[in-house]
Amino acid sequence: MFGLIGHLTSLQHAQSVAKELGYPEYADQGLDFWCSAPPQIVDNITVTSITGQQIEGRYVESCFLPEMLANRRIKAATRKILNAMAHAQKHGIDITALGGFSSIIFENFNLQDNKQVRNIKLEFERFTTGNTHTAYIICRQVEQASKQLGIELSQATVAICGATGDIGSAVCRWLESRTDVGELLLIARNQERLQELQAELGRGKIMGLEEALPQADIIVWVASMPKGVEIDPTVLKQPCLLIDGGYPKNLATKLQHPGIHVLNGGIVEHSLDIDWRIMHIVNILDAPARQLFACFAESMLLEFEKIHTNFSWGRNQITVAKMEQIGAASIKHGFRPLLSS
Ligand code: NDP
């Protein structure tokens, strides 16, 4: 059995879907209440592969909200993730994806040192960040959507915002070794990590966001920001492809401007309807029967392939070979990168 640990994008989002999620008493409650809410299994899922194979899964709502980080409720945030993992393990789930901020909190606050959660000793091999599949899907979106827009990759400048992150660094590795990209612009705040990445890649220009935006033909957003940024579309090139892989979104507003093409990054479409309620309830993606986050799809793929191990784990260790491996499983079972905005 596979599992998905998810969370909602904001307190407002949580309040609006609380009733349908099965928590009517949470609908009018503020952040304090969500900080003390325990994790819950809120959905049973069946997925059918195009090979005919069928698997079962569970959706664990962690009750984490990004406002907990913005308001320095770090203890509550870390407790949410550990409790959700313990809940998944207690229910016998073999491989569970840590969706959205779950894996970021796990890494940033060194939760590997907190194996014991009450009477449960966490077995980390039962969890995956899902970031290898997410990075693979974003790279395929870069390759395929640029083609559709007539952007020639070998002539293109690609800016990666969040380049030193787990997903961002994997995207850079793929673009550097698997494609013939014109120029890579590396964006993040910590200069030391940027320099390490540049040395590893043997290329790429370190740049601030403001300087990079007007130069880029393609911008990949994979920064771990609790709130999206506002950008002025008139400073961008035309055409410009923006692939927003953040959850919550890195872009605060939906840009509508001629020549600017925004794509939901790290999202896959399955070839067959998935039997679940949760994605219909949370109402984040346009076609909830078939669209899902690539990190969630990773735990499904690992279950289909009976790879019950932490396939994606730690930070900045995603190799191109592992991206190719999970990519092959993705195609085999009927998932494809989202290409329509
Ligand atoms: P990491 O924490 O590993 O990396 C985040 C990166 O963003 C780092 O390079 C960090 O560098 C940079 N960053 C953070 N804040 C800013 C900022 N204000 N300005 C510029 N750069 C910034 O995160 P992941 O790679 O694990 O995840 C990245 C995003 O992808 C998250 O939003 C996550 O929720 C989303 N995601 C989407 C999935 C999907 O299925 N679609 C699956 C998993 C994650 P520095 O701190 O130096 O600035």
Short mmCIF file of C-alpha atoms and ligand atoms in Angstrom, two decimals:
data_model
loop_
_atom_site.label_atom_id
_atom_site.label_comp_id
_atom_site.label_asym_id
_atom_site.label_seq_id
_atom_site.Cartn_x
_atom_site.Cartn_y
_atom_site.Cartn_z
CA MET A 1 0.00 0.00 0.00
CA PHE A 2 1.20 3.55 -0.81
CA GLY A 3 0.57 6.74 1.15
CA LEU A 4 0.50 10.47 0.50
CA ILE A 5 1.16 13.01 3.25
CA GLY A 6 -0.43 16.27 2.15
CA HIS A 7 -1.28 19.69 3.49
CA LEU A 8 -3.39 22.63 2.37
CA THR A 9 -1.93 25.83 0.89
CA SER A 10 -3.11 28.37 3.51
CA LEU A 11 -5.33 28.82 6.56
CA GLN A 12 -8.04 30.27 4.32
CA HIS A 13 -7.84 27.25 2.03
CA ALA A 14 -8.01 24.92 5.05
CA GLN A 15 -11.05 26.68 6.48
CA SER A 16 -12.84 26.56 3.14
CA VAL A 17 -12.43 22.78 2.69
CA ALA A 18 -12.56 21.69 6.36
CA LYS A 19 -16.16 20.49 6.24
CA GLU A 20 -15.71 18.35 3.16
CA LEU A 21 -12.46 16.96 4.56
CA GLY A 22 -14.47 15.64 7.48
CA TYR A 23 -13.63 18.34 10.08
CA PRO A 24 -16.72 20.62 10.26
CA GLU A 25 -15.56 21.84 13.68
CA TYR A 26 -12.33 23.28 12.10
CA ALA A 27 -14.07 25.55 9.57
CA ASP A 28 -14.17 28.69 11.75
CA GLN A 29 -10.96 28.01 13.66
CA GLY A 30 -7.73 29.96 13.49
CA LEU A 31 -4.09 28.88 13.29
CA ASP A 32 -3.87 27.87 16.98
CA PHE A 33 -6.51 25.24 16.47
CA TRP A 34 -4.80 23.79 13.38
CA CYS A 35 -1.51 23.77 15.31
CA SER A 36 -3.00 21.31 17.77
CA ALA A 37 -4.96 19.17 15.28
CA PRO A 38 -3.79 15.56 14.88
CA PRO A 39 -3.14 13.92 11.48
CA GLN A 40 -5.99 12.02 9.86
CA ILE A 41 -6.41 9.53 7.04
CA VAL A 42 -9.02 11.29 4.93
CA ASP A 43 -9.18 9.17 1.78
CA ASN A 44 -8.74 5.68 0.39
CA ILE A 45 -7.34 5.64 -3.13
CA THR A 46 -7.25 3.12 -5.97
CA VAL A 47 -4.94 3.67 -8.94
CA THR A 48 -4.94 1.58 -12.11
CA SER A 49 -1.87 1.50 -14.34
CA ILE A 50 -2.13 1.28 -18.13
CA THR A 51 -0.52 -2.15 -17.64
CA GLY A 52 -3.75 -3.19 -15.85
CA GLN A 53 -2.06 -3.42 -12.42
CA GLN A 54 -4.08 -1.93 -9.55
CA ILE A 55 -2.81 -0.52 -6.24
CA GLU A 56 -4.38 0.85 -3.06
CA GLY A 57 -3.34 3.92 -1.08
CA ARG A 58 -4.23 6.26 1.77
CA TYR A 59 -4.13 10.06 2.00
CA VAL A 60 -2.84 11.41 5.31
CA GLU A 61 -3.76 15.07 5.99
CA SER A 62 -1.01 16.37 8.27
CA CYS A 63 -2.91 19.57 9.27
CA PHE A 64 0.32 21.52 8.65
CA LEU A 65 -0.25 24.99 7.15
CA PRO A 66 2.46 27.24 5.57
CA GLU A 67 1.44 30.04 8.00
CA MET A 68 3.03 27.98 10.78
CA LEU A 69 6.45 28.71 9.21
CA ALA A 70 5.64 32.35 8.44
CA ASN A 71 4.52 32.82 12.09
CA ARG A 72 7.49 30.95 13.57
CA ARG A 73 5.35 28.10 14.87
CA ILE A 74 8.23 25.76 14.12
CA LYS A 75 7.52 23.28 16.90
CA ALA A 76 3.96 22.83 15.68
CA ALA A 77 5.18 22.46 12.08
CA THR A 78 7.74 19.76 12.92
CA ARG A 79 5.26 17.92 15.16
CA LYS A 80 2.74 17.84 12.28
CA ILE A 81 5.20 16.13 9.96
CA LEU A 82 6.49 13.58 12.51
CA ASN A 83 2.96 12.76 13.67
CA ALA A 84 1.76 12.30 10.08
CA MET A 85 4.69 9.95 9.36
CA ALA A 86 3.99 7.94 12.51
CA HIS A 87 0.30 7.78 11.56
CA ALA A 88 1.16 6.44 8.09
CA GLN A 89 3.52 3.83 9.53
CA LYS A 90 1.02 2.77 12.20
CA HIS A 91 -1.50 2.09 9.44
CA GLY A 92 0.90 -0.29 7.68
CA ILE A 93 1.62 1.92 4.67
CA ASP A 94 4.70 0.62 2.87
CA ILE A 95 5.81 3.71 0.96
CA THR A 96 4.60 7.26 1.65
CA ALA A 97 5.40 10.50 -0.19
CA LEU A 98 6.14 13.59 1.90
CA GLY A 99 4.22 16.17 -0.15
CA GLY A 100 4.75 19.94 -0.42
CA PHE A 101 6.53 21.38 2.64
CA SER A 102 6.64 18.04 4.51
CA SER A 103 10.03 17.01 3.14
CA ILE A 104 11.40 20.57 3.39
CA ILE A 105 10.51 20.72 7.10
CA PHE A 106 11.95 17.23 7.59
CA GLU A 107 15.28 18.34 6.13
CA ASN A 108 15.51 21.91 7.40
CA PHE A 109 14.80 20.92 11.01
CA ASN A 110 16.84 17.69 10.99
CA LEU A 111 13.89 15.46 11.80
CA GLN A 112 16.02 12.39 11.04
CA ASP A 113 17.22 12.83 14.61
CA ASN A 114 13.66 12.35 15.92
CA LYS A 115 13.04 8.71 15.08
CA GLN A 116 10.95 7.97 18.16
CA VAL A 117 7.41 9.38 17.98
CA ARG A 118 5.67 8.22 21.18
CA ASN A 119 5.55 4.40 20.87
CA ILE A 120 6.50 4.34 17.16
CA LYS A 121 10.09 4.15 15.91
CA LEU A 122 9.98 5.69 12.46
CA GLU A 123 11.37 3.53 9.68
CA PHE A 124 12.60 6.12 7.18
CA GLU A 125 12.87 3.57 4.37
CA ARG A 126 9.04 3.68 4.27
CA PHE A 127 9.09 7.33 3.10
CA THR A 128 10.17 9.21 0.00
CA THR A 129 10.30 12.94 -0.70
CA GLY A 130 9.05 12.29 -4.25
CA ASN A 131 11.53 14.89 -5.47
CA THR A 132 13.25 12.66 -8.06
CA HIS A 133 10.01 12.25 -10.02
CA THR A 134 9.12 15.93 -9.53
CA ALA A 135 12.50 17.04 -10.90
CA TYR A 136 12.18 14.61 -13.83
CA ILE A 137 8.70 15.90 -14.71
CA ILE A 138 9.81 19.56 -14.53
CA CYS A 139 12.71 18.79 -16.89
CA ARG A 140 10.36 17.09 -19.35
CA GLN A 141 8.05 20.11 -19.11
CA VAL A 142 11.00 22.39 -19.95
CA GLU A 143 11.90 20.23 -22.96
CA GLN A 144 8.39 19.67 -24.29
CA ALA A 145 6.73 23.04 -23.59
CA SER A 146 9.69 25.01 -25.00
CA LYS A 147 9.32 23.02 -28.22
CA GLN A 148 5.60 23.84 -28.37
CA LEU A 149 6.37 27.56 -27.97
CA GLY A 150 9.12 27.55 -30.56
CA ILE A 151 11.87 28.27 -27.99
CA GLU A 152 15.07 26.59 -29.17
CA LEU A 153 16.69 25.12 -26.03
CA SER A 154 20.20 25.29 -27.42
CA GLN A 155 19.78 29.06 -27.83
CA ALA A 156 17.74 29.56 -24.65
CA THR A 157 18.63 31.12 -21.31
CA VAL A 158 17.04 29.11 -18.50
CA ALA A 159 16.78 30.67 -15.03
CA ILE A 160 16.28 28.36 -12.05
CA CYS A 161 14.86 30.13 -9.00
CA GLY A 162 15.65 27.82 -6.09
CA ALA A 163 18.62 26.32 -7.98
CA THR A 164 20.42 25.07 -4.86
CA GLY A 165 17.39 23.20 -3.56
CA ASP A 166 16.77 19.47 -3.83
CA ILE A 167 14.56 19.80 -6.91
CA GLY A 168 16.36 22.83 -8.37
CA SER A 169 19.80 21.21 -8.24
CA ALA A 170 18.44 18.03 -9.87
CA VAL A 171 16.86 20.10 -12.65
CA CYS A 172 20.22 21.85 -13.20
CA ARG A 173 22.04 18.49 -13.34
CA TRP A 174 19.61 17.14 -15.95
CA LEU A 175 19.70 20.31 -18.08
CA GLU A 176 23.48 20.39 -17.92
CA SER A 177 24.04 16.77 -18.88
CA ARG A 178 20.99 15.66 -20.88
CA THR A 179 20.13 18.73 -22.93
CA ASP A 180 21.95 21.31 -24.94
CA VAL A 181 20.83 24.45 -23.05
CA GLY A 182 22.20 27.84 -24.10
CA GLU A 183 22.73 29.36 -20.64
CA LEU A 184 21.81 28.51 -17.05
CA LEU A 185 21.10 31.29 -14.52
CA LEU A 186 21.31 30.11 -10.91
CA ILE A 187 19.15 31.97 -8.35
CA ALA A 188 18.89 31.51 -4.57
CA ARG A 189 19.84 33.54 -1.47
CA ASN A 190 22.79 31.61 -0.01
CA GLN A 191 25.87 32.50 -2.11
CA GLU A 192 28.08 29.72 -0.77
CA ARG A 193 25.65 27.01 -1.85
CA LEU A 194 25.29 28.72 -5.24
CA GLN A 195 29.05 28.63 -5.72
CA GLU A 196 29.17 24.94 -4.76
CA LEU A 197 26.46 24.17 -7.31
CA GLN A 198 28.22 26.19 -10.00
CA ALA A 199 31.44 24.26 -9.31
CA GLU A 200 29.60 20.93 -9.47
CA LEU A 201 27.91 21.81 -12.76
CA GLY A 202 31.01 23.41 -14.24
CA ARG A 203 28.76 26.14 -15.66
CA GLY A 204 25.89 28.53 -14.91
CA LYS A 205 25.82 32.21 -13.92
CA ILE A 206 24.92 33.17 -10.37
CA MET A 207 22.43 36.00 -10.48
CA GLY A 208 19.81 37.89 -8.49
CA LEU A 209 16.17 37.46 -9.49
CA GLU A 210 15.68 41.04 -10.72
CA GLU A 211 18.69 40.83 -12.98
CA ALA A 212 17.83 37.35 -14.27
CA LEU A 213 14.15 37.86 -15.14
CA PRO A 214 14.60 40.07 -18.24
CA GLN A 215 17.28 37.73 -19.66
CA ALA A 216 15.45 34.42 -19.37
CA ASP A 217 13.53 32.61 -22.09
CA ILE A 218 12.48 29.97 -19.55
CA ILE A 219 12.12 30.40 -15.76
CA VAL A 220 11.77 27.39 -13.50
CA TRP A 221 10.39 28.30 -10.06
CA VAL A 222 11.25 25.76 -7.36
CA ALA A 223 11.92 27.96 -4.33
CA SER A 224 10.50 26.92 -0.97
CA MET A 225 8.58 30.10 -0.22
CA PRO A 226 5.54 30.04 2.08
CA LYS A 227 4.05 32.88 -0.02
CA GLY A 228 4.37 33.65 -3.73
CA VAL A 229 6.21 36.67 -5.19
CA GLU A 230 4.71 39.40 -7.40
CA ILE A 231 6.51 39.89 -10.69
CA ASP A 232 6.01 42.51 -13.36
CA PRO A 233 5.29 40.65 -16.62
CA THR A 234 6.40 43.63 -18.71
CA VAL A 235 10.05 43.03 -17.75
CA LEU A 236 9.97 39.49 -19.18
CA LYS A 237 11.01 38.41 -22.65
CA GLN A 238 8.36 37.39 -25.16
CA PRO A 239 7.89 34.52 -25.54
CA CYS A 240 8.76 33.45 -22.01
CA LEU A 241 7.94 30.12 -20.44
CA LEU A 242 7.36 30.18 -16.64
CA ILE A 243 7.19 26.78 -14.98
CA ASP A 244 5.94 27.23 -11.42
CA GLY A 245 6.77 24.09 -9.43
CA GLY A 246 6.27 25.65 -5.98
CA TYR A 247 3.67 24.43 -3.51
CA PRO A 248 2.22 26.86 -2.52
CA LYS A 249 2.82 28.56 -5.87
CA ASN A 250 5.95 30.73 -6.18
CA LEU A 251 4.02 33.23 -8.30
CA ALA A 252 1.50 35.19 -6.24
CA THR A 253 -0.81 36.10 -9.10
CA LYS A 254 -1.84 34.40 -12.30
CA LEU A 255 0.08 36.27 -14.99
CA GLN A 256 -1.94 37.03 -18.06
CA HIS A 257 0.17 38.74 -20.62
CA PRO A 258 0.70 38.14 -24.33
CA GLY A 259 3.73 35.96 -24.96
CA ILE A 260 4.01 34.81 -21.33
CA HIS A 261 3.19 31.16 -20.94
CA VAL A 262 2.74 29.91 -17.35
CA LEU A 263 2.74 26.18 -16.68
CA ASN A 264 1.87 24.36 -13.46
CA GLY A 265 5.22 22.71 -12.70
CA GLY A 266 5.79 19.23 -11.29
CA ILE A 267 2.28 18.11 -12.18
CA VAL A 268 1.47 14.88 -14.00
CA GLU A 269 -1.61 13.66 -15.80
CA HIS A 270 -2.57 10.03 -15.53
CA SER A 271 -4.03 8.22 -18.53
CA LEU A 272 -6.90 6.78 -16.48
CA ASP A 273 -9.16 8.30 -13.82
CA ILE A 274 -7.89 7.85 -10.27
CA ASP A 275 -10.45 6.69 -7.74
CA TRP A 276 -10.10 9.32 -4.99
CA ARG A 277 -12.10 12.16 -3.41
CA ILE A 278 -9.28 14.19 -1.96
CA MET A 279 -8.06 16.00 -5.09
CA HIS A 280 -11.66 16.92 -5.93
CA ILE A 281 -12.12 18.37 -2.44
CA VAL A 282 -8.90 20.37 -2.20
CA ASN A 283 -9.64 21.86 -5.62
CA ILE A 284 -6.08 22.89 -6.52
CA LEU A 285 -5.72 21.36 -9.98
CA ASP A 286 -8.00 21.77 -13.00
CA ALA A 287 -8.68 18.08 -13.71
CA PRO A 288 -8.60 16.38 -10.30
CA ALA A 289 -9.58 12.94 -11.60
CA ARG A 290 -6.32 12.65 -13.50
CA GLN A 291 -3.93 15.43 -12.45
CA LEU A 292 -1.68 15.16 -9.42
CA PHE A 293 1.60 16.27 -7.91
CA ALA A 294 4.57 14.36 -9.28
CA CYS A 295 5.81 13.65 -5.73
CA PHE A 296 2.55 11.83 -4.94
CA ALA A 297 2.85 9.92 -8.21
CA GLU A 298 6.35 8.82 -7.09
CA SER A 299 4.96 6.82 -4.18
CA MET A 300 2.42 5.24 -6.55
CA LEU A 301 5.21 4.32 -8.97
CA LEU A 302 7.30 2.81 -6.16
CA GLU A 303 4.28 0.75 -5.11
CA PHE A 304 3.60 -0.40 -8.70
CA GLU A 305 7.25 -1.39 -9.03
CA LYS A 306 7.39 -2.85 -5.49
CA ILE A 307 10.35 -0.60 -4.64
CA HIS A 308 9.57 -0.21 -0.95
CA THR A 309 12.47 2.03 -0.06
CA ASN A 310 13.20 5.74 0.38
CA PHE A 311 13.97 6.28 -3.29
CA SER A 312 14.29 10.07 -2.85
CA TRP A 313 15.93 11.00 0.45
CA GLY A 314 18.28 13.59 1.90
CA ARG A 315 19.18 16.80 0.12
CA ASN A 316 20.83 17.38 -3.24
CA GLN A 317 21.52 13.72 -3.94
CA ILE A 318 19.23 13.23 -6.92
CA THR A 319 21.16 11.75 -9.84
CA VAL A 320 20.24 11.87 -13.51
CA ALA A 321 20.29 8.04 -13.52
CA LYS A 322 17.60 7.91 -10.82
CA MET A 323 15.55 10.52 -12.69
CA GLU A 324 15.74 8.30 -15.76
CA GLN A 325 14.73 5.24 -13.71
CA ILE A 326 11.64 6.87 -12.19
CA GLY A 327 10.87 8.51 -15.55
CA ALA A 328 10.77 5.11 -17.25
CA ALA A 329 8.35 3.82 -14.57
CA SER A 330 6.23 6.95 -15.00
CA ILE A 331 5.81 6.33 -18.73
CA LYS A 332 5.27 2.58 -18.22
CA HIS A 333 2.34 3.15 -15.86
CA GLY A 334 0.65 5.90 -17.89
CA PHE A 335 1.73 9.23 -16.35
CA ARG A 336 2.79 12.21 -18.49
CA PRO A 337 3.92 15.77 -17.73
CA LEU A 338 1.19 18.42 -17.74
CA LEU A 339 1.67 20.64 -20.76
CA SER A 340 -1.48 22.78 -20.88
CA SER A 341 -1.84 25.84 -18.66
P1 NDP B 1 14.48 23.01 -0.90
O1 NDP B 1 14.21 23.56 0.45
O2 NDP B 1 15.41 21.87 -1.06
O3 NDP B 1 15.06 24.19 -1.83
C1 NDP B 1 14.49 25.45 -1.89
C2 NDP B 1 15.34 26.36 -2.77
O4 NDP B 1 14.70 27.65 -2.82
C3 NDP B 1 16.75 26.61 -2.26
O5 NDP B 1 17.61 26.79 -3.38
C4 NDP B 1 16.62 27.93 -1.49
O6 NDP B 1 17.88 28.55 -1.39
C5 NDP B 1 15.64 28.66 -2.44
N1 NDP B 1 14.85 29.74 -1.84
C6 NDP B 1 14.09 29.70 -0.73
N2 NDP B 1 13.51 30.90 -0.52
C7 NDP B 1 13.92 31.70 -1.54
C8 NDP B 1 13.68 33.05 -1.88
N3 NDP B 1 12.92 33.81 -1.12
N4 NDP B 1 14.26 33.55 -3.00
C9 NDP B 1 15.07 32.79 -3.77
N5 NDP B 1 15.33 31.49 -3.49
C10 NDP B 1 14.78 30.96 -2.39
O7 NDP B 1 13.04 22.72 -1.55
P2 NDP B 1 12.60 21.56 -2.58
O8 NDP B 1 13.53 21.54 -3.72
O9 NDP B 1 12.33 20.29 -1.84
O10 NDP B 1 11.15 22.11 -3.04
C11 NDP B 1 11.04 23.28 -3.84
C12 NDP B 1 9.55 23.63 -4.10
O11 NDP B 1 8.91 22.56 -4.80
C13 NDP B 1 8.71 23.85 -2.82
O12 NDP B 1 7.79 24.91 -3.04
C14 NDP B 1 7.95 22.54 -2.68
O13 NDP B 1 6.75 22.67 -1.95
C15 NDP B 1 7.68 22.22 -4.14
N6 NDP B 1 7.41 20.79 -4.37
C16 NDP B 1 6.56 20.44 -5.39
C17 NDP B 1 6.29 19.10 -5.63
C18 NDP B 1 5.37 18.65 -6.73
O14 NDP B 1 5.02 17.46 -6.73
N7 NDP B 1 4.97 19.52 -7.65
C19 NDP B 1 6.90 18.05 -4.82
C20 NDP B 1 7.78 18.52 -3.80
C21 NDP B 1 8.03 19.85 -3.59
P3 NDP B 1 18.17 29.74 -0.32
O15 NDP B 1 17.58 29.30 0.98
O16 NDP B 1 19.65 29.87 -0.34
O17 NDP B 1 17.48 30.95 -0.88
#
